[in-house]
XYZ file of C-alpha atoms in Angstrom:
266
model
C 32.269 -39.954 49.655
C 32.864 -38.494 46.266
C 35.442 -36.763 47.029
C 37.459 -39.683 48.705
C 36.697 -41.917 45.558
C 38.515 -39.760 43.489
C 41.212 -38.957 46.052
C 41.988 -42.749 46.588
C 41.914 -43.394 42.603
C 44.565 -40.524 42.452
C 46.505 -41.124 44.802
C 46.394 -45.261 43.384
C 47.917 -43.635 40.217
C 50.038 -40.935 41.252
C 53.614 -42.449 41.687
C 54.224 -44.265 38.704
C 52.196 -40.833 36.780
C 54.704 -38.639 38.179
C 57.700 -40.552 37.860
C 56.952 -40.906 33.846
C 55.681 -37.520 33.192
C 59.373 -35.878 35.442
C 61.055 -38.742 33.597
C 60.085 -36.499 30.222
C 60.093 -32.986 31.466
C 63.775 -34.057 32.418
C 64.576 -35.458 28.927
C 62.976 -31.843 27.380
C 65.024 -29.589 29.665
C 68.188 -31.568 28.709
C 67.370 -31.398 25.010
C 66.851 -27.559 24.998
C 69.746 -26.910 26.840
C 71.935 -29.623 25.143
C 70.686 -28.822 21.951
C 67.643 -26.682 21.268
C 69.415 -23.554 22.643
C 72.398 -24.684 20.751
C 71.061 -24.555 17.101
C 71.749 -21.507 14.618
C 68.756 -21.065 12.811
C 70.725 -18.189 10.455
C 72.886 -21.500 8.918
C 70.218 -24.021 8.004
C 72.580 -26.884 6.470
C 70.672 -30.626 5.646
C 72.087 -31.897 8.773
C 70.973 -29.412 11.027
C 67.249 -30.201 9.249
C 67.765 -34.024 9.847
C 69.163 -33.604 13.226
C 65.697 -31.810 14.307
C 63.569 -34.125 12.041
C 65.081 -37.247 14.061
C 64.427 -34.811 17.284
C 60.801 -34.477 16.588
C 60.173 -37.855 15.542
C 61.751 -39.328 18.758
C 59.464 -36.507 20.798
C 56.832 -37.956 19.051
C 57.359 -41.318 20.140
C 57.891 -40.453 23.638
C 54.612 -38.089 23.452
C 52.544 -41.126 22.056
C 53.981 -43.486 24.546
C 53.043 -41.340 27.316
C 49.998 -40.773 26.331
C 49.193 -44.724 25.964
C 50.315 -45.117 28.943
C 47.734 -42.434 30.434
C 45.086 -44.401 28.857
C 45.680 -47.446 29.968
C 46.234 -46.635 33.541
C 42.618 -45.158 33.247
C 41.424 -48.001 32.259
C 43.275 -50.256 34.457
C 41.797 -48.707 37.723
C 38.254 -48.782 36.000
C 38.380 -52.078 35.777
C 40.276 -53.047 39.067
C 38.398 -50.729 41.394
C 34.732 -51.761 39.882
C 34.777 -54.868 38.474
C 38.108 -57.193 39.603
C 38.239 -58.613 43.144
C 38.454 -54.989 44.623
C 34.797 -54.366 42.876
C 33.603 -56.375 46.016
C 34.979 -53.922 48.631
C 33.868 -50.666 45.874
C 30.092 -52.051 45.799
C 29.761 -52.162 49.319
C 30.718 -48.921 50.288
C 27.330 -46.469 50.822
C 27.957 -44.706 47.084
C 25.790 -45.157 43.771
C 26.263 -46.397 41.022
C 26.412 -43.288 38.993
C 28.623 -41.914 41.891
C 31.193 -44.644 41.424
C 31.172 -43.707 37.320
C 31.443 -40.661 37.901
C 33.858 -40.664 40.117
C 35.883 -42.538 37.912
C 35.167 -40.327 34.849
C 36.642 -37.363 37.211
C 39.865 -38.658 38.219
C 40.224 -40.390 34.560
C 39.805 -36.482 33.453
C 42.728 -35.418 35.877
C 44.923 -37.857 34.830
C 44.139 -37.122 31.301
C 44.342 -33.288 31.349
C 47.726 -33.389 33.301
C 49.050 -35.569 30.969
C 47.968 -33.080 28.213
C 49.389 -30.186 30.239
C 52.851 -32.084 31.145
C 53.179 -32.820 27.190
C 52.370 -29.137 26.099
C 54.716 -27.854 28.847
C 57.524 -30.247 27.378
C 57.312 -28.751 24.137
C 56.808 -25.140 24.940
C 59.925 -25.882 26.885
C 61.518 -26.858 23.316
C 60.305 -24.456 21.213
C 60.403 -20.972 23.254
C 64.016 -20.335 23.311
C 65.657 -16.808 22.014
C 67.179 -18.563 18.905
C 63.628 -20.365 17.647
C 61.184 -17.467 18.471
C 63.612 -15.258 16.643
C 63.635 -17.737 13.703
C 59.793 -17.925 14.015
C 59.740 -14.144 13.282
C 60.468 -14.256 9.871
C 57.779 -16.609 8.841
C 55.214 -15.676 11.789
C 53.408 -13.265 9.124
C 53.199 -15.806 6.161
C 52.133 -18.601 8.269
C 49.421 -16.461 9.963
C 48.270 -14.835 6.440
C 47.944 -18.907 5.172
C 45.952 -20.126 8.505
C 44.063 -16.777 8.973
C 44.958 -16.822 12.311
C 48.263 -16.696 14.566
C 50.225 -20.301 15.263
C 50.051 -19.130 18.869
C 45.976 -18.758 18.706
C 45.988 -21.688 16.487
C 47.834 -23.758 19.145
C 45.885 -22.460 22.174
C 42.560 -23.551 20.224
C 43.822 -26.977 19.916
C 45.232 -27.434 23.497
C 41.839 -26.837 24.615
C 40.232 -28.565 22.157
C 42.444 -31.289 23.358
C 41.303 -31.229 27.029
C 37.806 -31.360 25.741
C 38.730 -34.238 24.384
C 39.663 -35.623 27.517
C 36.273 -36.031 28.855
C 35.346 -37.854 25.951
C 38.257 -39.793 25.664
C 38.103 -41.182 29.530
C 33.944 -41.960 28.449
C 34.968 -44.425 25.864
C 37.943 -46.397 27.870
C 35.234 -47.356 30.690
C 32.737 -47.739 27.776
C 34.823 -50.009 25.582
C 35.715 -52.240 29.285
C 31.663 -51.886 30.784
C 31.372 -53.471 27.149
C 34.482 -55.942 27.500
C 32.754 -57.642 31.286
C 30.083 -58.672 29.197
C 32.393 -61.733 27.976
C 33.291 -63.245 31.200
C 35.751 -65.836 29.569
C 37.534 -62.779 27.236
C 36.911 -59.498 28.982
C 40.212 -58.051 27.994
C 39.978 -59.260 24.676
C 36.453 -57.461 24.962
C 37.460 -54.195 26.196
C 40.212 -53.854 23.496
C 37.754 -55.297 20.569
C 35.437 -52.838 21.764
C 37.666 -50.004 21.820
C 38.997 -50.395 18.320
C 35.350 -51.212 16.970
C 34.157 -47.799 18.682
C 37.328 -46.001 17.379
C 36.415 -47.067 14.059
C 32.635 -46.395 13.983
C 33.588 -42.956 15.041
C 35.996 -42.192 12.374
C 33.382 -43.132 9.784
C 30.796 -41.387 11.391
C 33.347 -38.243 11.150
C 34.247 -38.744 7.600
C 30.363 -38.988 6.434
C 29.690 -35.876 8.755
C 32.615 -34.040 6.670
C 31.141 -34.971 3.494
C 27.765 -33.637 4.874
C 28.907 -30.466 6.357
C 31.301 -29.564 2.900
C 34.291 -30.004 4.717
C 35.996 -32.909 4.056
C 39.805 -32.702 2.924
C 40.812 -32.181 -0.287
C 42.173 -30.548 -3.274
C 40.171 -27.036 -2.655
C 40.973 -27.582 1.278
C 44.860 -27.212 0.218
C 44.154 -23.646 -1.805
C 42.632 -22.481 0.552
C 44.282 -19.512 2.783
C 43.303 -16.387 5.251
C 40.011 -16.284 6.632
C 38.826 -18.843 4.129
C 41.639 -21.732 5.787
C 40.099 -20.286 9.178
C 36.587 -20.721 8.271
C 37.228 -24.551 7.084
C 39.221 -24.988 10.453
C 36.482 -23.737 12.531
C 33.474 -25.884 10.793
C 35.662 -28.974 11.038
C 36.208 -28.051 14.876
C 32.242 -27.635 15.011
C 31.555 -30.733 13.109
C 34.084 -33.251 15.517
C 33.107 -31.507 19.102
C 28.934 -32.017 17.944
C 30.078 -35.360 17.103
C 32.102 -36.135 20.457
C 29.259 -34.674 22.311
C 26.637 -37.280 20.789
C 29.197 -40.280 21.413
C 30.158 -39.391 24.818
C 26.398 -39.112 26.122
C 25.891 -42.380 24.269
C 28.291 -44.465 25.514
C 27.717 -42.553 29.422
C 24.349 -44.188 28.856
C 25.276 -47.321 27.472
C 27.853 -47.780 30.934
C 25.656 -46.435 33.386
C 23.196 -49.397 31.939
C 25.917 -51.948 31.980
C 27.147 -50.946 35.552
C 23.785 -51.303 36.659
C 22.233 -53.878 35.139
C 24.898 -56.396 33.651
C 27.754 -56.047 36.220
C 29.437 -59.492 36.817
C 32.418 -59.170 39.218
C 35.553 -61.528 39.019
C-alpha cells in the first residue's frame, strides 16, 4: 500500500513536473548552442562580460522559480491528499498514519531530488562546452590552490549536500502546513506563517551555532586559502547538516503528533 501511495502522489504531479522541468532543459540546450558555444573566451570585451552576467542572472531566476514551484507542489498534495476533502477518501484506506507521512515525505523527496538533478543537468549543459572548459584551464589551478580543493569536487560536495537537503527540506513544508490546519479559519495563512517563522528560527539557530563552532564569516574567513579555506568549508558543512538533522527529527515528531492527534479535515 506504500508503494501505491507514492505511485499515485507521483503520478498526481508528474505532468505539469515534466512539462516545466523539459520547458528549461529546452531553454539551456538553445542557450548553449545559440550562445554558450558561440562565445570567445580569448577576447573578453565588457559586453561579452555583461552579456553572460544578464545570462546568469536570468538562469537564476528561472532556477529559483523552478524550484518554488517544486516546493509548492509538495506542499499542495500534502495538504490535498491528507487534509482537504480528498483526506476523507486517504484516512479510510487500511494505511497508518506514519505510513501516509511517510509516504508523502518519499515522493516529496523524488520530486525534490529530480528537480535538483534537472537544474544541475541544465547548467552542466551550459558550462561544459570546448570553449569554457578550455577557458576554465587557465584559472583551474588558482581557484583550486584558493578553495583547497578542485571546483569540480567542490561542486559535487554541494550537489549532494543539496539532495540531503531535500529530505529536510520536504520535512518542514508538511511541518509548516500540519502546523497551518491547526487554524481552521486561516490554514494557508498558517502554513506560510509557519514556514517563514521556522525558516527564520533556523537561520538564527545557524548563525549562533557559527559563532559557537569559530566559523562564522568574516574578515579572517576572506584570507583564508588552501587547506585552511577547505577546513572552514568542511566545519561549516558539519555545523549546518548536525543542525538539519536536529530540525528535521523535530519537526517529523512535531507532524507525526499533529497528524495523529490534532487532524481536522475540511
Amino acid at each position: 500500500m506504500l508503494g501505491k501511495l507514492i505511485k499515485y502522489d507521483l503520478k498526481s504531479a508528474a505532468k505539469i513536473f515534466v512539462l516545466l522541468h523539459a520547458m528549461y532543459l529546452f531553454i539551456c540546450i538553445a542557450a548553449r548552442l545559440f550562445y554558450m558555444n558561440r562565445l570567445d573566451f580569448k577576447d573578453v570585451t565588457e559586453p561579452l562580460v555583461l552579456s553572460l552576467i544578464l545570462l546568469f542572472s536570468l538562469l537564476t531566476l528561472l532556477i529559483s522559480a523552478l524550484m518554488i514551484f517544486t516546493e509548492m507542489q509538495v506542499a499542495f498534495r500534502f495538504y490535498r491528499s491528507l487534509f482537504s476533502r480528498e483526506g476523507y477518501l486517504s484516512w479510510t484506506l487500511p494505511v497508518s498514519g506514519p505510513q501516509h507521512l511517510w509516504a508523502r515525505i518519499i515522493s516529496g523527496y523524488i520530486l525534490m531530488a529530480a528537480d535538483l538533478i534537472i537544474i544541475a543537468a541544465g547548467i552542466l549543459l551550459l558550462v561544459t562546452g570546448n570553449n569554457v572548459t578550455t577557458a576554465y584551464s587557465m584559472v583551474s589551478d588558482d581557484l583550486t590552490n584558493e578553495l583547497g580543493l578542485s571546483i569540480g569536487t567542490f561542486a559535487l560536495i554541494l550537489f549532494v549536500i543539496c539532495l540531503v537537503s531535500g529530505i529536510c527540506s520536504v520535512v518542514m513544508i508538511y511541518f509548516s502546513v500540519a502546523v497551518g490546519q491547526l487554524f481552521p479559519s486561516h490554514r494557508v495563512l498558517g502554513a506560510i506563517a509557519a514556514y517563514f517563522i521556522t525558516s527564520t528560527v533556523m537561520q538564527v539557530l545557524s548563525v549562533i551555532l557559527m559563532f559557537l563552532f569559530g566559523c562564522f564569516p568574516g574578515y579572517m574567513t576572506y584570507t583564508l586559502q588552501g587547506s585552511a579555506m577547505a577546513d572552514y568549508l568542511f566545519r561549516l558543512i558539519a555545523v549546518s547538516l548536525v543542525l538539519m538533522l536536529i530540525t528535521t527529527i523535530a519537526q517529523y515528531i512535531a507532524t507525526h503528533y499533529i497528524m495523529k492527534k490534532k487532524i481536522n479535515l475540511l
